Amino acid sequence: MKIKLNLTRHCIETETKRLYNQSVLKYFKADDKDQIEKQIEILQHALQTLDFGKLRSTYPELAGHCDDHVELTINDNNQIIILINGKNI
């Protein structure tokens, strides 16, 4: 599962928190909870493990106010993968 992040208005950390909160609210209203549950797991893992300060300073695209295509996903080793314009960072 890939989660698209909209960084046009805020940074990766704020967007990840926003999507996490939205997903939790959707979870309790949804009939099919499998996809939402997976999204919550990925976002929660990202919030707990990523060094957002370092990411923002290393990759200015993640600091927000950009139109780049940014996605979060998780690999088989339970590691968060960040893609910027399709490239793994």
mmCIF file of N, CA and C in Angstrom:
data_model
loop_
_atom_site.group_PDB
_atom_site.id
_atom_site.type_symbol
_atom_site.label_atom_id
_atom_site.label_comp_id
_atom_site.label_asym_id
_atom_site.label_seq_id
_atom_site.Cartn_x
_atom_site.Cartn_y
_atom_site.Cartn_z
ATOM 1 N N MET A 1 0.835 -1.172 0.000
ATOM 2 C CA MET A 1 0.000 0.000 0.000
ATOM 3 C C MET A 1 0.886 1.242 0.000
ATOM 4 N N LYS A 2 0.566 2.185 -0.862
ATOM 5 C CA LYS A 2 1.254 3.466 -0.900
ATOM 6 C C LYS A 2 0.288 4.543 -0.434
ATOM 7 N N ILE A 3 0.787 5.429 0.408
ATOM 8 C CA ILE A 3 -0.019 6.521 0.937
ATOM 9 C C ILE A 3 0.525 7.822 0.360
ATOM 10 N N LYS A 4 -0.301 8.515 -0.393
ATOM 11 C CA LYS A 4 0.102 9.779 -1.016
ATOM 12 C C LYS A 4 0.054 10.889 0.027
ATOM 13 N N LEU A 5 1.128 11.678 0.074
ATOM 14 C CA LEU A 5 1.210 12.807 0.985
ATOM 15 C C LEU A 5 1.103 14.107 0.199
ATOM 16 N N ASN A 6 0.268 15.005 0.665
ATOM 17 C CA ASN A 6 0.105 16.313 0.049
ATOM 18 C C ASN A 6 0.944 17.307 0.844
ATOM 19 N N LEU A 7 2.081 17.704 0.290
ATOM 20 C CA LEU A 7 2.991 18.601 0.997
ATOM 21 C C LEU A 7 2.937 20.026 0.454
ATOM 22 N N THR A 8 1.843 20.394 -0.177
ATOM 23 C CA THR A 8 1.733 21.748 -0.722
ATOM 24 C C THR A 8 1.515 22.795 0.371
ATOM 25 N N ARG A 9 0.983 22.393 1.513
ATOM 26 C CA ARG A 9 0.681 23.364 2.569
ATOM 27 C C ARG A 9 1.480 23.171 3.847
ATOM 28 N N HIS A 10 2.009 21.964 4.054
ATOM 29 C CA HIS A 10 2.742 21.696 5.286
ATOM 30 C C HIS A 10 3.760 20.579 5.082
ATOM 31 N N CYS A 11 4.556 20.342 6.122
ATOM 32 C CA CYS A 11 5.667 19.389 6.033
ATOM 33 C C CYS A 11 5.195 17.939 6.150
ATOM 34 N N ILE A 12 6.127 17.027 5.977
ATOM 35 C CA ILE A 12 5.841 15.596 6.029
ATOM 36 C C ILE A 12 5.293 15.166 7.392
ATOM 37 N N GLU A 13 5.818 15.737 8.462
ATOM 38 C CA GLU A 13 5.361 15.348 9.794
ATOM 39 C C GLU A 13 3.901 15.759 10.028
ATOM 40 N N THR A 14 3.572 16.982 9.690
ATOM 41 C CA THR A 14 2.206 17.474 9.866
ATOM 42 C C THR A 14 1.235 16.690 8.996
ATOM 43 N N GLU A 15 1.619 16.417 7.757
ATOM 44 C CA GLU A 15 0.753 15.660 6.849
ATOM 45 C C GLU A 15 0.557 14.232 7.337
ATOM 46 N N THR A 16 1.599 13.618 7.851
ATOM 47 C CA THR A 16 1.490 12.249 8.370
ATOM 48 C C THR A 16 0.546 12.223 9.573
ATOM 49 N N LYS A 17 0.669 13.179 10.475
ATOM 50 C CA LYS A 17 -0.236 13.260 11.631
ATOM 51 C C LYS A 17 -1.674 13.493 11.186
ATOM 52 N N ARG A 18 -1.847 14.384 10.204
ATOM 53 C CA ARG A 18 -3.187 14.699 9.706
ATOM 54 C C ARG A 18 -3.847 13.454 9.102
ATOM 55 N N LEU A 19 -3.105 12.737 8.273
ATOM 56 C CA LEU A 19 -3.648 11.524 7.657
ATOM 57 C C LEU A 19 -3.923 10.440 8.695
ATOM 58 N N TYR A 20 -3.061 10.330 9.677
ATOM 59 C CA TYR A 20 -3.276 9.347 10.749
ATOM 60 C C TYR A 20 -4.591 9.647 11.468
ATOM 61 N N ASN A 21 -4.793 10.896 11.868
ATOM 62 C CA ASN A 21 -6.021 11.268 12.574
ATOM 63 C C ASN A 21 -7.258 11.044 11.717
ATOM 64 N N GLN A 22 -7.194 11.384 10.436
ATOM 65 C CA GLN A 22 -8.310 11.147 9.528
ATOM 66 C C GLN A 22 -8.608 9.664 9.398
ATOM 67 N N SER A 23 -7.560 8.861 9.298
ATOM 68 C CA SER A 23 -7.733 7.414 9.138
ATOM 69 C C SER A 23 -8.390 6.790 10.366
ATOM 70 N N VAL A 24 -7.995 7.235 11.538
ATOM 71 C CA VAL A 24 -8.599 6.708 12.771
ATOM 72 C C VAL A 24 -10.093 7.040 12.802
ATOM 73 N N LEU A 25 -10.452 8.260 12.423
ATOM 74 C CA LEU A 25 -11.869 8.636 12.392
ATOM 75 C C LEU A 25 -12.637 7.804 11.366
ATOM 76 N N LYS A 26 -12.054 7.591 10.184
ATOM 77 C CA LYS A 26 -12.694 6.781 9.148
ATOM 78 C C LYS A 26 -12.857 5.330 9.594
ATOM 79 N N TYR A 27 -11.904 4.824 10.344
ATOM 80 C CA TYR A 27 -11.912 3.426 10.773
ATOM 81 C C TYR A 27 -13.207 3.082 11.515
ATOM 82 N N PHE A 28 -13.637 3.969 12.396
ATOM 83 C CA PHE A 28 -14.813 3.681 13.201
ATOM 84 C C PHE A 28 -16.112 3.806 12.428
ATOM 85 N N LYS A 29 -16.074 4.416 11.256
ATOM 86 C CA LYS A 29 -17.267 4.572 10.430
ATOM 87 C C LYS A 29 -17.325 3.574 9.283
ATOM 88 N N ALA A 30 -16.225 2.917 9.011
ATOM 89 C CA ALA A 30 -16.119 2.063 7.821
ATOM 90 C C ALA A 30 -16.675 0.665 8.062
ATOM 91 N N ASP A 31 -17.199 0.083 6.985
ATOM 92 C CA ASP A 31 -17.637 -1.310 7.024
ATOM 93 C C ASP A 31 -16.454 -2.235 6.760
ATOM 94 N N ASP A 32 -15.667 -1.910 5.756
ATOM 95 C CA ASP A 32 -14.483 -2.693 5.438
ATOM 96 C C ASP A 32 -13.270 -1.978 6.028
ATOM 97 N N LYS A 33 -12.753 -2.495 7.104
ATOM 98 C CA LYS A 33 -11.716 -1.821 7.869
ATOM 99 C C LYS A 33 -10.295 -2.257 7.503
ATOM 100 N N ASP A 34 -10.145 -3.256 6.646
ATOM 101 C CA ASP A 34 -8.821 -3.812 6.346
ATOM 102 C C ASP A 34 -7.860 -2.781 5.760
ATOM 103 N N GLN A 35 -8.288 -2.057 4.721
ATOM 104 C CA GLN A 35 -7.417 -1.075 4.070
ATOM 105 C C GLN A 35 -7.076 0.061 5.026
ATOM 106 N N ILE A 36 -8.072 0.533 5.751
ATOM 107 C CA ILE A 36 -7.855 1.641 6.675
ATOM 108 C C ILE A 36 -6.936 1.203 7.810
ATOM 109 N N GLU A 37 -7.102 -0.014 8.266
ATOM 110 C CA GLU A 37 -6.240 -0.546 9.325
ATOM 111 C C GLU A 37 -4.776 -0.590 8.876
ATOM 112 N N LYS A 38 -4.539 -1.021 7.655
ATOM 113 C CA LYS A 38 -3.179 -1.072 7.107
ATOM 114 C C LYS A 38 -2.592 0.337 7.002
ATOM 115 N N GLN A 39 -3.409 1.292 6.561
ATOM 116 C CA GLN A 39 -2.957 2.675 6.448
ATOM 117 C C GLN A 39 -2.604 3.237 7.829
ATOM 118 N N ILE A 40 -3.435 2.952 8.815
ATOM 119 C CA ILE A 40 -3.167 3.410 10.182
ATOM 120 C C ILE A 40 -1.843 2.825 10.679
ATOM 121 N N GLU A 41 -1.611 1.555 10.423
ATOM 122 C CA GLU A 41 -0.368 0.903 10.856
ATOM 123 C C GLU A 41 0.857 1.569 10.235
ATOM 124 N N ILE A 42 0.800 1.858 8.935
ATOM 125 C CA ILE A 42 1.932 2.484 8.251
ATOM 126 C C ILE A 42 2.179 3.883 8.808
ATOM 127 N N LEU A 43 1.111 4.667 8.941
ATOM 128 C CA LEU A 43 1.256 6.032 9.437
ATOM 129 C C LEU A 43 1.759 6.058 10.879
ATOM 130 N N GLN A 44 1.243 5.171 11.701
ATOM 131 C CA GLN A 44 1.675 5.105 13.101
ATOM 132 C C GLN A 44 3.161 4.716 13.184
ATOM 133 N N HIS A 45 3.553 3.749 12.387
ATOM 134 C CA HIS A 45 4.957 3.321 12.364
ATOM 135 C C HIS A 45 5.857 4.478 11.912
ATOM 136 N N ALA A 46 5.414 5.223 10.904
ATOM 137 C CA ALA A 46 6.178 6.377 10.425
ATOM 138 C C ALA A 46 6.320 7.423 11.529
ATOM 139 N N LEU A 47 5.237 7.714 12.226
ATOM 140 C CA LEU A 47 5.280 8.713 13.297
ATOM 141 C C LEU A 47 6.204 8.293 14.432
ATOM 142 N N GLN A 48 6.290 7.011 14.683
ATOM 143 C CA GLN A 48 7.100 6.511 15.788
ATOM 144 C C GLN A 48 8.579 6.353 15.435
ATOM 145 N N THR A 49 8.897 6.180 14.161
ATOM 146 C CA THR A 49 10.276 5.817 13.819
ATOM 147 C C THR A 49 11.046 6.841 12.986
ATOM 148 N N LEU A 50 10.366 7.690 12.240
ATOM 149 C CA LEU A 50 11.078 8.611 11.361
ATOM 150 C C LEU A 50 11.624 9.809 12.121
ATOM 151 N N ASP A 51 12.795 10.267 11.707
ATOM 152 C CA ASP A 51 13.395 11.490 12.241
ATOM 153 C C ASP A 51 12.996 12.623 11.291
ATOM 154 N N PHE A 52 11.861 13.242 11.588
ATOM 155 C CA PHE A 52 11.299 14.231 10.677
ATOM 156 C C PHE A 52 12.201 15.450 10.508
ATOM 157 N N GLY A 53 12.842 15.888 11.568
ATOM 158 C CA GLY A 53 13.756 17.028 11.470
ATOM 159 C C GLY A 53 14.879 16.774 10.485
ATOM 160 N N LYS A 54 15.474 15.610 10.581
ATOM 161 C CA LYS A 54 16.563 15.242 9.672
ATOM 162 C C LYS A 54 16.040 15.112 8.240
ATOM 163 N N LEU A 55 14.873 14.515 8.080
ATOM 164 C CA LEU A 55 14.293 14.370 6.741
ATOM 165 C C LEU A 55 14.042 15.729 6.099
ATOM 166 N N ARG A 56 13.483 16.661 6.867
ATOM 167 C CA ARG A 56 13.192 17.996 6.330
ATOM 168 C C ARG A 56 14.465 18.742 5.941
ATOM 169 N N SER A 57 15.514 18.577 6.742
ATOM 170 C CA SER A 57 16.755 19.292 6.426
ATOM 171 C C SER A 57 17.518 18.635 5.278
ATOM 172 N N THR A 58 17.414 17.334 5.144
ATOM 173 C CA THR A 58 18.112 16.618 4.074
ATOM 174 C C THR A 58 17.379 16.721 2.741
ATOM 175 N N TYR A 59 16.053 16.669 2.795
ATOM 176 C CA TYR A 59 15.232 16.704 1.586
ATOM 177 C C TYR A 59 14.270 17.881 1.682
ATOM 178 N N PRO A 60 14.627 19.029 1.098
ATOM 179 C CA PRO A 60 13.780 20.223 1.202
ATOM 180 C C PRO A 60 12.347 19.995 0.713
ATOM 181 N N GLU A 61 12.149 19.023 -0.180
ATOM 182 C CA GLU A 61 10.802 18.721 -0.667
ATOM 183 C C GLU A 61 9.880 18.301 0.473
ATOM 184 N N LEU A 62 10.447 17.705 1.519
ATOM 185 C CA LEU A 62 9.651 17.207 2.636
ATOM 186 C C LEU A 62 9.332 18.289 3.664
ATOM 187 N N ALA A 63 9.912 19.472 3.484
ATOM 188 C CA ALA A 63 9.649 20.585 4.397
ATOM 189 C C ALA A 63 8.331 21.275 4.069
ATOM 190 N N GLY A 64 7.726 20.906 2.981
ATOM 191 C CA GLY A 64 6.430 21.459 2.609
ATOM 192 C C GLY A 64 6.540 22.533 1.549
ATOM 193 N N HIS A 65 5.380 22.986 1.130
ATOM 194 C CA HIS A 65 5.244 24.025 0.108
ATOM 195 C C HIS A 65 5.905 23.622 -1.203
ATOM 196 N N CYS A 66 5.680 22.361 -1.576
ATOM 197 C CA CYS A 66 6.185 21.874 -2.862
ATOM 198 C C CYS A 66 5.117 21.000 -3.515
ATOM 199 N N ASP A 67 5.237 20.840 -4.810
ATOM 200 C CA ASP A 67 4.270 20.057 -5.581
ATOM 201 C C ASP A 67 4.786 18.673 -5.960
ATOM 202 N N ASP A 68 5.920 18.269 -5.401
ATOM 203 C CA ASP A 68 6.467 16.953 -5.718
ATOM 204 C C ASP A 68 5.522 15.848 -5.253
ATOM 205 N N HIS A 69 5.593 14.738 -5.958
ATOM 206 C CA HIS A 69 4.764 13.571 -5.645
ATOM 207 C C HIS A 69 5.474 12.758 -4.550
ATOM 208 N N VAL A 70 4.915 12.763 -3.333
ATOM 209 C CA VAL A 70 5.544 12.088 -2.190
ATOM 210 C C VAL A 70 4.612 10.996 -1.688
ATOM 211 N N GLU A 71 5.173 9.803 -1.454
ATOM 212 C CA GLU A 71 4.393 8.669 -0.957
ATOM 213 C C GLU A 71 5.135 7.963 0.165
ATOM 214 N N LEU A 72 4.363 7.379 1.063
ATOM 215 C CA LEU A 72 4.883 6.518 2.127
ATOM 216 C C LEU A 72 4.439 5.097 1.832
ATOM 217 N N THR A 73 5.309 4.151 2.104
ATOM 218 C CA THR A 73 4.953 2.741 2.016
ATOM 219 C C THR A 73 5.824 1.991 3.014
ATOM 220 N N ILE A 74 5.633 0.708 3.088
ATOM 221 C CA ILE A 74 6.407 -0.110 4.026
ATOM 222 C C ILE A 74 6.891 -1.348 3.278
ATOM 223 N N ASN A 75 8.119 -1.781 3.564
ATOM 224 C CA ASN A 75 8.648 -2.955 2.865
ATOM 225 C C ASN A 75 8.418 -4.223 3.696
ATOM 226 N N ASP A 76 8.921 -5.333 3.186
ATOM 227 C CA ASP A 76 8.720 -6.625 3.856
ATOM 228 C C ASP A 76 9.439 -6.718 5.198
ATOM 229 N N ASN A 77 10.441 -5.862 5.411
ATOM 230 C CA ASN A 77 11.181 -5.840 6.679
ATOM 231 C C ASN A 77 10.595 -4.845 7.670
ATOM 232 N N ASN A 78 9.383 -4.363 7.384
ATOM 233 C CA ASN A 78 8.669 -3.418 8.247
ATOM 234 C C ASN A 78 9.405 -2.082 8.375
ATOM 235 N N GLN A 79 10.082 -1.674 7.288
ATOM 236 C CA GLN A 79 10.763 -0.388 7.246
ATOM 237 C C GLN A 79 9.953 0.582 6.392
ATOM 238 N N ILE A 80 9.842 1.819 6.869
ATOM 239 C CA ILE A 80 9.133 2.845 6.123
ATOM 240 C C ILE A 80 9.976 3.267 4.928
ATOM 241 N N ILE A 81 9.341 3.355 3.780
ATOM 242 C CA ILE A 81 9.974 3.806 2.553
ATOM 243 C C ILE A 81 9.285 5.106 2.142
ATOM 244 N N ILE A 82 10.094 6.111 1.826
ATOM 245 C CA ILE A 82 9.573 7.379 1.332
ATOM 246 C C ILE A 82 9.979 7.502 -0.128
ATOM 247 N N LEU A 83 9.007 7.786 -0.981
ATOM 248 C CA LEU A 83 9.247 7.980 -2.391
ATOM 249 C C LEU A 83 8.979 9.433 -2.750
ATOM 250 N N ILE A 84 9.940 10.065 -3.410
ATOM 251 C CA ILE A 84 9.753 11.418 -3.930
ATOM 252 C C ILE A 84 9.830 11.322 -5.446
ATOM 253 N N ASN A 85 8.734 11.646 -6.093
ATOM 254 C CA ASN A 85 8.636 11.539 -7.559
ATOM 255 C C ASN A 85 9.057 10.150 -8.036
ATOM 256 N N GLY A 86 8.634 9.127 -7.286
ATOM 257 C CA GLY A 86 8.902 7.748 -7.645
ATOM 258 C C GLY A 86 10.251 7.205 -7.251
ATOM 259 N N LYS A 87 11.122 8.056 -6.692
ATOM 260 C CA LYS A 87 12.465 7.611 -6.294
ATOM 261 C C LYS A 87 12.523 7.388 -4.789
ATOM 262 N N ASN A 88 13.050 6.237 -4.415
ATOM 263 C CA ASN A 88 13.216 5.875 -2.998
ATOM 264 C C ASN A 88 14.332 6.717 -2.394
ATOM 265 N N ILE A 89 14.062 7.313 -1.232
ATOM 266 C CA ILE A 89 15.125 8.093 -0.571
ATOM 267 C C ILE A 89 15.627 7.363 0.652
#
